[in-house]
Coordinates of C-alpha atoms (C1' of nucleotides) in Angstrom, one line a residue:
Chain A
X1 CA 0.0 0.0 0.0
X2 CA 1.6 3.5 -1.0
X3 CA 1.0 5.8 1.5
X4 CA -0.3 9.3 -0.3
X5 CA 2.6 11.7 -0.8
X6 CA 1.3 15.1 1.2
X7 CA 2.7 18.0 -1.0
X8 CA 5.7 19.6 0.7
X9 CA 4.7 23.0 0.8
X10 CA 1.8 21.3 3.0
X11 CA 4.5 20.3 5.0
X12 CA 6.0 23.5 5.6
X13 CA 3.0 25.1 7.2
X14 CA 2.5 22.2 9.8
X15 CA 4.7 24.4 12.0
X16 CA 3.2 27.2 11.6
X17 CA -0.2 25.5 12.5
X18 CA 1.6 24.0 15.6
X19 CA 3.0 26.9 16.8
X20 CA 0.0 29.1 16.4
X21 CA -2.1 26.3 18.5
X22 CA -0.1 26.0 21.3
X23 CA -0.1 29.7 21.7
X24 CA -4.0 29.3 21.8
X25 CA -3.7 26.6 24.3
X26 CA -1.5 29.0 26.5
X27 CA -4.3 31.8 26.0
X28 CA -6.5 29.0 27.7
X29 CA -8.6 28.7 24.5
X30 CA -10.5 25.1 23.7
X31 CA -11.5 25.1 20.5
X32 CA -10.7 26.6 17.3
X33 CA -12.2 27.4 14.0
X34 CA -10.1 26.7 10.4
X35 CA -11.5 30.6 9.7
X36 CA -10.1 31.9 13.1
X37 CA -6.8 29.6 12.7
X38 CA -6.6 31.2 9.3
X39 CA -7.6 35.1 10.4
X40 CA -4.0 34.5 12.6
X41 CA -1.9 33.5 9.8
X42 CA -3.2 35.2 7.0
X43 CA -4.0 31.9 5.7
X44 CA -7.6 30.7 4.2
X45 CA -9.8 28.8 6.2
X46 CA -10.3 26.9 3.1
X47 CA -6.3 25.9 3.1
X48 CA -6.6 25.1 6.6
X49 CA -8.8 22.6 6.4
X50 CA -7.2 20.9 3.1
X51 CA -4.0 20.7 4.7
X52 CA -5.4 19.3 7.8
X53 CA -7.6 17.0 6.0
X54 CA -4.3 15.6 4.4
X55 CA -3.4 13.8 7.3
X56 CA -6.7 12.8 9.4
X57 CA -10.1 14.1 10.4
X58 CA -9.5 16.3 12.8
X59 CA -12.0 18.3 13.6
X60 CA -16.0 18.3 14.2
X61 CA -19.0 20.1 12.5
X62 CA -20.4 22.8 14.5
X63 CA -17.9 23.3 17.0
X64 CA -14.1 23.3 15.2
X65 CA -10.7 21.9 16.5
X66 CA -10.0 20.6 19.6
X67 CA -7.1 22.1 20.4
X68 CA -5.5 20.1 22.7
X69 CA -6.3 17.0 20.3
X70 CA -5.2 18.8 17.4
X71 CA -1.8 20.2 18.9
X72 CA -0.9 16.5 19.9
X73 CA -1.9 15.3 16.1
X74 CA 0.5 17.9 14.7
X75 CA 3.4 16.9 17.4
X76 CA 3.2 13.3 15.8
X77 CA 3.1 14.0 12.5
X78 CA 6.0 16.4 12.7
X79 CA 7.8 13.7 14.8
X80 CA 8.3 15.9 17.8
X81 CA 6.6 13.7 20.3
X82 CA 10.2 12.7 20.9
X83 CA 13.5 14.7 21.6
X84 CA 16.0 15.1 19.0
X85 CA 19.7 15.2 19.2
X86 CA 20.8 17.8 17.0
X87 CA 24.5 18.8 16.7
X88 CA 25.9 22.6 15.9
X89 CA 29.2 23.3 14.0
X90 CA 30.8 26.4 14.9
X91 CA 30.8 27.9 18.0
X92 CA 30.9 31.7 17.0
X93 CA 28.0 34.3 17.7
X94 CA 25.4 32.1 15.7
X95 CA 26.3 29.1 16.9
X96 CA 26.8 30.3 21.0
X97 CA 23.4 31.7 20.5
X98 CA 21.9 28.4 19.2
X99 CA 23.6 27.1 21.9
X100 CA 22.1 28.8 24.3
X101 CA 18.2 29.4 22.9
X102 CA 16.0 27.9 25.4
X103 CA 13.3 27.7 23.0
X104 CA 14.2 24.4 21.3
X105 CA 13.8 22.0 25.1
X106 CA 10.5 22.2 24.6
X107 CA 9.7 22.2 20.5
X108 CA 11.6 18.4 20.4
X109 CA 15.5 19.3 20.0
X110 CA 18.1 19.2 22.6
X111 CA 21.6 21.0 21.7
X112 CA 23.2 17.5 22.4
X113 CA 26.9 18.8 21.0
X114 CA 29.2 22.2 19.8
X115 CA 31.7 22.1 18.1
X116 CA 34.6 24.5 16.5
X117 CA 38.2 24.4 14.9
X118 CA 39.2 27.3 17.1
X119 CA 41.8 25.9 19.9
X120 CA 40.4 28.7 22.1
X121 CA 37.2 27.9 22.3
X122 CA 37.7 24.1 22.2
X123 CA 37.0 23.2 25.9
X124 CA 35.0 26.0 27.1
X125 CA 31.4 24.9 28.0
X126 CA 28.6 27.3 26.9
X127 CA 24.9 26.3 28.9
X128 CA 26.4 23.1 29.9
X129 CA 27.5 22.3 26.9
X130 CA 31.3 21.9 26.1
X131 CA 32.7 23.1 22.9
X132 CA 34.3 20.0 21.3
X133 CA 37.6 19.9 18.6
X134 CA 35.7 20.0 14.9
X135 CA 38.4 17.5 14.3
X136 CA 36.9 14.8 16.7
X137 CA 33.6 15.7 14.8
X138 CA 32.6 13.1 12.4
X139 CA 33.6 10.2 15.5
X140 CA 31.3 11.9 17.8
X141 CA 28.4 12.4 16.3
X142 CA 28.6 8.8 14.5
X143 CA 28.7 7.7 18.2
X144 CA 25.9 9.2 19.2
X145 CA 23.7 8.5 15.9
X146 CA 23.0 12.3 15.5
X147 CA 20.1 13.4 11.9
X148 CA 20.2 16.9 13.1
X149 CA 22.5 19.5 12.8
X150 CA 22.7 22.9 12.6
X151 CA 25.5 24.7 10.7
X152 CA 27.1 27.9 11.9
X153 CA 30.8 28.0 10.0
X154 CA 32.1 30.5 8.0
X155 CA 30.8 30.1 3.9
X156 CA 34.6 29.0 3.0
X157 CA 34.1 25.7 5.1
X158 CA 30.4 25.2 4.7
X159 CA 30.2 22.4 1.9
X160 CA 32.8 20.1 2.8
X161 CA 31.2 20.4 6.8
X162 CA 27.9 19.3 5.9
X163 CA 29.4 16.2 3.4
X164 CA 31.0 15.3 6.5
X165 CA 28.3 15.4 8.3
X166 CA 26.1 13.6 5.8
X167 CA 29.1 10.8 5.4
X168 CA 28.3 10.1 9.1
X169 CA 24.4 10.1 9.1
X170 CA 23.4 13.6 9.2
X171 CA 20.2 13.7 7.1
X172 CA 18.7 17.6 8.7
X173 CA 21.0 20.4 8.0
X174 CA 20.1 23.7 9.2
X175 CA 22.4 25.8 7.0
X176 CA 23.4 29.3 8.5
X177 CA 26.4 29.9 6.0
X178 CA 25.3 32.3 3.0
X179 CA 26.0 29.2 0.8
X180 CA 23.8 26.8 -1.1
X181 CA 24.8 23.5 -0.4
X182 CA 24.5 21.2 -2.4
X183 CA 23.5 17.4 -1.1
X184 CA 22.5 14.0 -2.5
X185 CA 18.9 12.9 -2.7
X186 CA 17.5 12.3 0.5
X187 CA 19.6 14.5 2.4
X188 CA 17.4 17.4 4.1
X189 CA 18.8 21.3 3.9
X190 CA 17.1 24.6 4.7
X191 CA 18.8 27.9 5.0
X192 CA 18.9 30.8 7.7
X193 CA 20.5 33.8 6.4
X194 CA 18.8 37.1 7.5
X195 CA 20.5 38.9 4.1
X196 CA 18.4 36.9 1.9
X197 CA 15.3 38.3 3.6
X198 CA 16.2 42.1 3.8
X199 CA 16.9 41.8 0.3
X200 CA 13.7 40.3 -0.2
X201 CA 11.8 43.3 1.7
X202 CA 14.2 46.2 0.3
X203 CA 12.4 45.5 -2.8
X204 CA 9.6 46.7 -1.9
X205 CA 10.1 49.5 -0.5
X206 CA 10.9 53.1 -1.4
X207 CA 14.3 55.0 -0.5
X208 CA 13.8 57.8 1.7
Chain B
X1 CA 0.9 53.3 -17.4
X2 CA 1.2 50.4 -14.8
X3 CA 4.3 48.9 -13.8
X4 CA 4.1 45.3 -14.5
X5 CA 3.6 43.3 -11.0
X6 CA 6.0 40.5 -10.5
X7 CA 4.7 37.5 -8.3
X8 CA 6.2 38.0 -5.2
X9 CA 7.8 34.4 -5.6
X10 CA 9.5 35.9 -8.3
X11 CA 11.4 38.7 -6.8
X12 CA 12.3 36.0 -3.4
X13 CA 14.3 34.3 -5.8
X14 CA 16.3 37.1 -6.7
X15 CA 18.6 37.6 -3.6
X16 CA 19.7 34.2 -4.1
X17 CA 20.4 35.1 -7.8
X18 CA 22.4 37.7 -6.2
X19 CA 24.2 35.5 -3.7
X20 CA 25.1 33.1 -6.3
X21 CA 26.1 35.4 -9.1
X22 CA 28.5 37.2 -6.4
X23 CA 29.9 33.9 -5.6
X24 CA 30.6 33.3 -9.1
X25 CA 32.2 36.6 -9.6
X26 CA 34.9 35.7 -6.5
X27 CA 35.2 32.8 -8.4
X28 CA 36.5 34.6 -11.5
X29 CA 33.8 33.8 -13.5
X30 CA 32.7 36.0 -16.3
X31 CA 29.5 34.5 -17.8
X32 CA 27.2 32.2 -17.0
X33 CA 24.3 30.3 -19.0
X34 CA 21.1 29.7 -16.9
X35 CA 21.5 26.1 -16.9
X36 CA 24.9 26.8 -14.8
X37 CA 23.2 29.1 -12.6
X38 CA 20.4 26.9 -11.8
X39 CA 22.3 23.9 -11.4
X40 CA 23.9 25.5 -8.7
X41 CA 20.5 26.8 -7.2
X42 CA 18.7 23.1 -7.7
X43 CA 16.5 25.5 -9.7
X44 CA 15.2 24.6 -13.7
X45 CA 17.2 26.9 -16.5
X46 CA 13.8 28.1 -17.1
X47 CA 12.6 29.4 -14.4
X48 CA 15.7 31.7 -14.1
X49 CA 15.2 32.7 -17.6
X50 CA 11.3 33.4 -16.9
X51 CA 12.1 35.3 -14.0
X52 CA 15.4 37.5 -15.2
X53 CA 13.3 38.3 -18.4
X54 CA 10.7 39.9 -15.9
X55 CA 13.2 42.9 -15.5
X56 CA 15.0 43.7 -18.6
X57 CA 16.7 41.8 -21.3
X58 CA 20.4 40.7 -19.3
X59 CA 21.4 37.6 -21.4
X60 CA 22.9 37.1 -24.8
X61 CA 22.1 34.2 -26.8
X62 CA 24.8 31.8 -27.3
X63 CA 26.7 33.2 -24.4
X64 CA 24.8 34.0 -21.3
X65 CA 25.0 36.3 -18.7
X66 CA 27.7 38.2 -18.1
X67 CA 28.3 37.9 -14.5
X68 CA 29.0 41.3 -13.4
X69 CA 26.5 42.9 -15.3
X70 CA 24.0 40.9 -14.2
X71 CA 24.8 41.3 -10.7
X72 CA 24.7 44.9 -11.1
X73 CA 21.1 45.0 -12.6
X74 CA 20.1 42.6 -9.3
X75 CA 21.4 44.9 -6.8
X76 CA 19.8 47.9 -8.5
X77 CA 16.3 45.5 -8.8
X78 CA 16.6 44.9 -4.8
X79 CA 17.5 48.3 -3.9
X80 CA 21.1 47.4 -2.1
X81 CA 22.8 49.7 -4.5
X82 CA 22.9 52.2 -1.5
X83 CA 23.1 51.2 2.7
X84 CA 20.1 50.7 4.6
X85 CA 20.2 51.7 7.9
X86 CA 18.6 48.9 10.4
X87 CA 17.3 49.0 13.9
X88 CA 18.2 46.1 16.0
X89 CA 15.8 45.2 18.6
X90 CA 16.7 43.3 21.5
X91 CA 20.4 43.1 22.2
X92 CA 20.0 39.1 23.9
X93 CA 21.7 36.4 22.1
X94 CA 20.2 36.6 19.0
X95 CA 20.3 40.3 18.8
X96 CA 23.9 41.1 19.9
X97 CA 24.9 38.0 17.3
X98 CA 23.0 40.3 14.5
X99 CA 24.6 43.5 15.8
X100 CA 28.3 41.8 15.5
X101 CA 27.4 40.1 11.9
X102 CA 29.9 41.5 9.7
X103 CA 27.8 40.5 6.4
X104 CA 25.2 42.7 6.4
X105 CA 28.2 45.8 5.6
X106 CA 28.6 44.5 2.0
X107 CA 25.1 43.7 0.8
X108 CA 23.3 46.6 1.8
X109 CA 22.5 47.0 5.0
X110 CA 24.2 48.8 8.6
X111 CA 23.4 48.2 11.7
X112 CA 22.7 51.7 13.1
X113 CA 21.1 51.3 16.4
X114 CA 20.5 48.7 19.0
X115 CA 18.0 48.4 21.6
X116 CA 17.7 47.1 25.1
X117 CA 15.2 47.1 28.0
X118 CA 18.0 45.8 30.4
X119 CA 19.4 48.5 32.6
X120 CA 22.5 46.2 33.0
X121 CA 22.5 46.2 28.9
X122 CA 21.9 50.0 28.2
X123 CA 25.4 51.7 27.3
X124 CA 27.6 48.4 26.9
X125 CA 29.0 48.9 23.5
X126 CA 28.5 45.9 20.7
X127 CA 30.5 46.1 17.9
X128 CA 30.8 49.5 18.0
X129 CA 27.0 50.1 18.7
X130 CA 26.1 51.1 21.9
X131 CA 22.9 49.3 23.5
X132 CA 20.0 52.2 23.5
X133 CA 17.0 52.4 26.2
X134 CA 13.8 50.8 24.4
X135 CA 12.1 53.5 25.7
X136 CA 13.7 55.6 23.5
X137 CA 13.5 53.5 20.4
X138 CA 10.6 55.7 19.0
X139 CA 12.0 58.9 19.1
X140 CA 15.9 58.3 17.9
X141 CA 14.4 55.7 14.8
X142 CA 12.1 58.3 14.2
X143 CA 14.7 61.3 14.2
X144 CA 16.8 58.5 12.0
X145 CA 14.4 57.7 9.5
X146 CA 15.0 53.8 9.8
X147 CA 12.9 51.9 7.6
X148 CA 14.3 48.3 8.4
X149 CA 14.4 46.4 12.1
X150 CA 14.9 42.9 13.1
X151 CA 12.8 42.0 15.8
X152 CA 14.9 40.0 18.4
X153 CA 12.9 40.5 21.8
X154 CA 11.0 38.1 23.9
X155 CA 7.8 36.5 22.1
X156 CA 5.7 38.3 24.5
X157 CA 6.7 41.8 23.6
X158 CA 6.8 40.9 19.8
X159 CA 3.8 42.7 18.7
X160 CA 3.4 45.5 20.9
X161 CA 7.2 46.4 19.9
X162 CA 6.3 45.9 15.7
X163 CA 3.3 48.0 16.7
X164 CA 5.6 51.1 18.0
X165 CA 8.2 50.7 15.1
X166 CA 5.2 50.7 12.7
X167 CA 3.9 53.8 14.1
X168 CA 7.2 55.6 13.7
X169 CA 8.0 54.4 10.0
X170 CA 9.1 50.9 10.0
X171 CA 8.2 49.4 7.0
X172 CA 10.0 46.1 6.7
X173 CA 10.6 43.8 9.9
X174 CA 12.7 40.8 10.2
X175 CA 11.4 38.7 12.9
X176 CA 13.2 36.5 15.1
X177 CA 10.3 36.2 18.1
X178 CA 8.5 33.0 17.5
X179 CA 4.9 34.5 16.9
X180 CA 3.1 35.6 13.8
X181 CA 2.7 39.3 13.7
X182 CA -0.4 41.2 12.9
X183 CA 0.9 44.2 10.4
X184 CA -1.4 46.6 8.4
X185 CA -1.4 46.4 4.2
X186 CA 1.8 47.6 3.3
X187 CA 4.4 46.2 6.0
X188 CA 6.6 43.6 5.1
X189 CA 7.3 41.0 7.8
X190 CA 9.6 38.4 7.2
X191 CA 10.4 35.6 9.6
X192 CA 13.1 33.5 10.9
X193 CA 12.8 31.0 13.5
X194 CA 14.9 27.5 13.4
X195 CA 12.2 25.5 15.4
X196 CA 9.9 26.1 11.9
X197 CA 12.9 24.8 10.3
X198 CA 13.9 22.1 12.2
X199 CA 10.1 20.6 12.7
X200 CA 9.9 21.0 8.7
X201 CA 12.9 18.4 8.1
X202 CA 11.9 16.0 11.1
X203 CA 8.8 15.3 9.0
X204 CA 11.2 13.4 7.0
X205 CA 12.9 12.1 9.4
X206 CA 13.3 8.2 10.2
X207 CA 13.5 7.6 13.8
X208 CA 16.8 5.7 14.9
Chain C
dT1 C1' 28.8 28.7 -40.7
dA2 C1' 27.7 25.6 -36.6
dG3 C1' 26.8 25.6 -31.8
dA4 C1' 24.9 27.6 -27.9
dT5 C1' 21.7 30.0 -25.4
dT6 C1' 18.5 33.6 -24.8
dG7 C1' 13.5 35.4 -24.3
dT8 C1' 8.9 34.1 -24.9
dT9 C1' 4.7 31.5 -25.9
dA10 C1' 1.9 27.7 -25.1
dA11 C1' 1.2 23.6 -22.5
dT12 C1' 1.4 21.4 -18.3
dC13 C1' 1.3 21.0 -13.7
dG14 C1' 0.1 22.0 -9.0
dA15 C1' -1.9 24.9 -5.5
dT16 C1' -5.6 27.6 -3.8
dT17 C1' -10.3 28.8 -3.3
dA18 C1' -15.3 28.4 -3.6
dA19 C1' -19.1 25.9 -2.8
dC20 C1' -21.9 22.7 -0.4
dA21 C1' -23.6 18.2 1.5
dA22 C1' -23.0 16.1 5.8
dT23 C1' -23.4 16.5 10.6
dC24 C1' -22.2 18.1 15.2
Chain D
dT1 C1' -34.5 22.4 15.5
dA2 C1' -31.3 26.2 13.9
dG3 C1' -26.6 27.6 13.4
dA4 C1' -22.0 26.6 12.7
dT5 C1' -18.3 24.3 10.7
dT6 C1' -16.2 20.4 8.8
dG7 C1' -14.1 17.5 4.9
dT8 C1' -14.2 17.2 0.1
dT9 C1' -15.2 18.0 -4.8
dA10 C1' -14.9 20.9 -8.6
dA11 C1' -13.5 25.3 -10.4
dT12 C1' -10.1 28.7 -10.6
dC13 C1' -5.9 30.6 -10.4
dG14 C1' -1.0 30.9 -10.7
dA15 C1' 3.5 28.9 -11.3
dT16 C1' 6.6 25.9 -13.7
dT17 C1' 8.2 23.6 -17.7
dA18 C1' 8.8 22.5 -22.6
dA19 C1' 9.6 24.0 -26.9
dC20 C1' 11.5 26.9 -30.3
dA21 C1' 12.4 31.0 -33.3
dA22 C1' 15.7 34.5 -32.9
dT23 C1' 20.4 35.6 -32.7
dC24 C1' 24.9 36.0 -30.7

DNA sequence: TAGATTGTTAATCGATTAACAATC
DNA sequence: TAGATTGTTAATCGATTAACAATC
């Protein structure tokens, strides 16, 4: 039996629902509407509901989403109902501050490992974790069986970081270095890089 | 007469045109076909044609695109042919990593003042910036005119602080508080948060 | 000239929206 | 029962790709 392929760009709002209905959850909120879901993202109610309809039936006539139900439906599906191990590369400002962001505990990641090339960093420990020798790299993070990593080293360095990470089992890169990386089929990459977005919005808007 | 909208897809692909083009240029490169360029994206030879021929005629048949022409004409599309001056938000983690980033400098963009609510944070120097009261964040980006900010404060305060820059001319926000911001017709808001990121890719994910 | 590659049109593909029967 | 809202189908809309004449 082939299970249906759900279109990626589906996908990529899952989050976005997730995120939006645990924040209703904390406001204390119940239930939940696909048009009121929608009036908070700027998304249709209509799109909503497709998406949502992609992977179960999750709601009920009259009366909307559950939102407790429907938060722990999106956890699974996302595979978040478990912690994940990710490893970051580079141990500079982005990667400190990744270090240090208390807001992945509790979204199903756990900073499990740092590392860097720099001999004066090596060693030092940054919210309990220690900054490890980028040379002992690929060893530790086959060890500990690691699909998640976040990349935070300088462009020069970027591509032949992540094929090493991807020659030891990485399959999730979270690419901070303004680079496009190129991977293999089945191999996972989304970039991070705040230029790319200025740019984006500069477009739009006139000089003053 | 009408200028001739472009799809807003459209013109997000166009910083990483530019990113890839400037690459190029380093490399010594002087033209490139649209097949090289998109190979390097993972993006069809087409679709870079189709967009590029939304602006102006930049190629030459049997040749290409010659590299630094073409990154000229991008820079002028996106508007980073002159320095915006951005407000930083938050001088945490995340915002004292943006205040310290040295490549915003050569694509446009200067990081010209940086904001704190922490008395212990207010007048430590970053990177050359010094950290500003939030309470004066209104009047000094008004008296500066700034039209960009990246948003790096505590979720909770997200939307009341997009609300004040708003009101004193903000028009484009890059948001790194993990909650969907509620912006009149006109704003841009563009959004970074890893979690989004990282849930995406664990969809994909085999457990091990 | 022969080969390569553009810009553009038409065809295809895929995503979003509108509409509504089903039902809580 | 009346009102509200789902899940789904069909219609619409928009984006991508294929194809090719033009031309460097």
């Amino acid at each position: 039996m082939t299970r249906p392929i759900i279109p990626d760009i589906v996908v990529s709002r899952l989050p976005l629902y997730l995120r939006a209905i645990s924040r209703m959850e904390e406001e204390g909120l119940e239930y939940v509407s696909s048009h009121e879901l929608g009036a908070r993202l700027g998304i249709s109610a209509a799109q909503i509901r497709k998406d949502l309809s992609q992977f179960g039936e999750f709601g009920k006539q009259g009366t909307g989403y559950h939102i407790p139900f429907l938060k722990k439906q999106l956890i699974r599906i996302l595979k978040v109902d478990r912690v994940w191990d990710v490893a970051v590369i580079g141990a500079g400002d982005v990667g400190s501050a990744l270090a240090r962001y208390q807001g992945f505990q509790e979204h199903g990641f756990r900073v499990a490992m740092l590392f860097d090339s720099d001999p004066a960093k090596i060693g030092k420990v940054i919210n309990g974790i220690e900054v490890r020798d980028v040379a002992d790299m690929e060893r530790l993070i086959a060890e500990g069986s690691i699909q998640v990593a976040m990349l935070a080293v300088p462009a020069e360095v970027a591509q032949e970081t992540a094929d090493k990470l991807i020659a030891v089992g990485v399959r999730a890169i979270l690419n901070y270095a303004p680079v496009n990386l190129a991977v293999r089929e089945g191999i996972r990459v989304e970039h991070i890089d705040p230029v790319i977005h200025l740019q984006h919005m500069t477009y739009y808007l006139a000089p003053r």
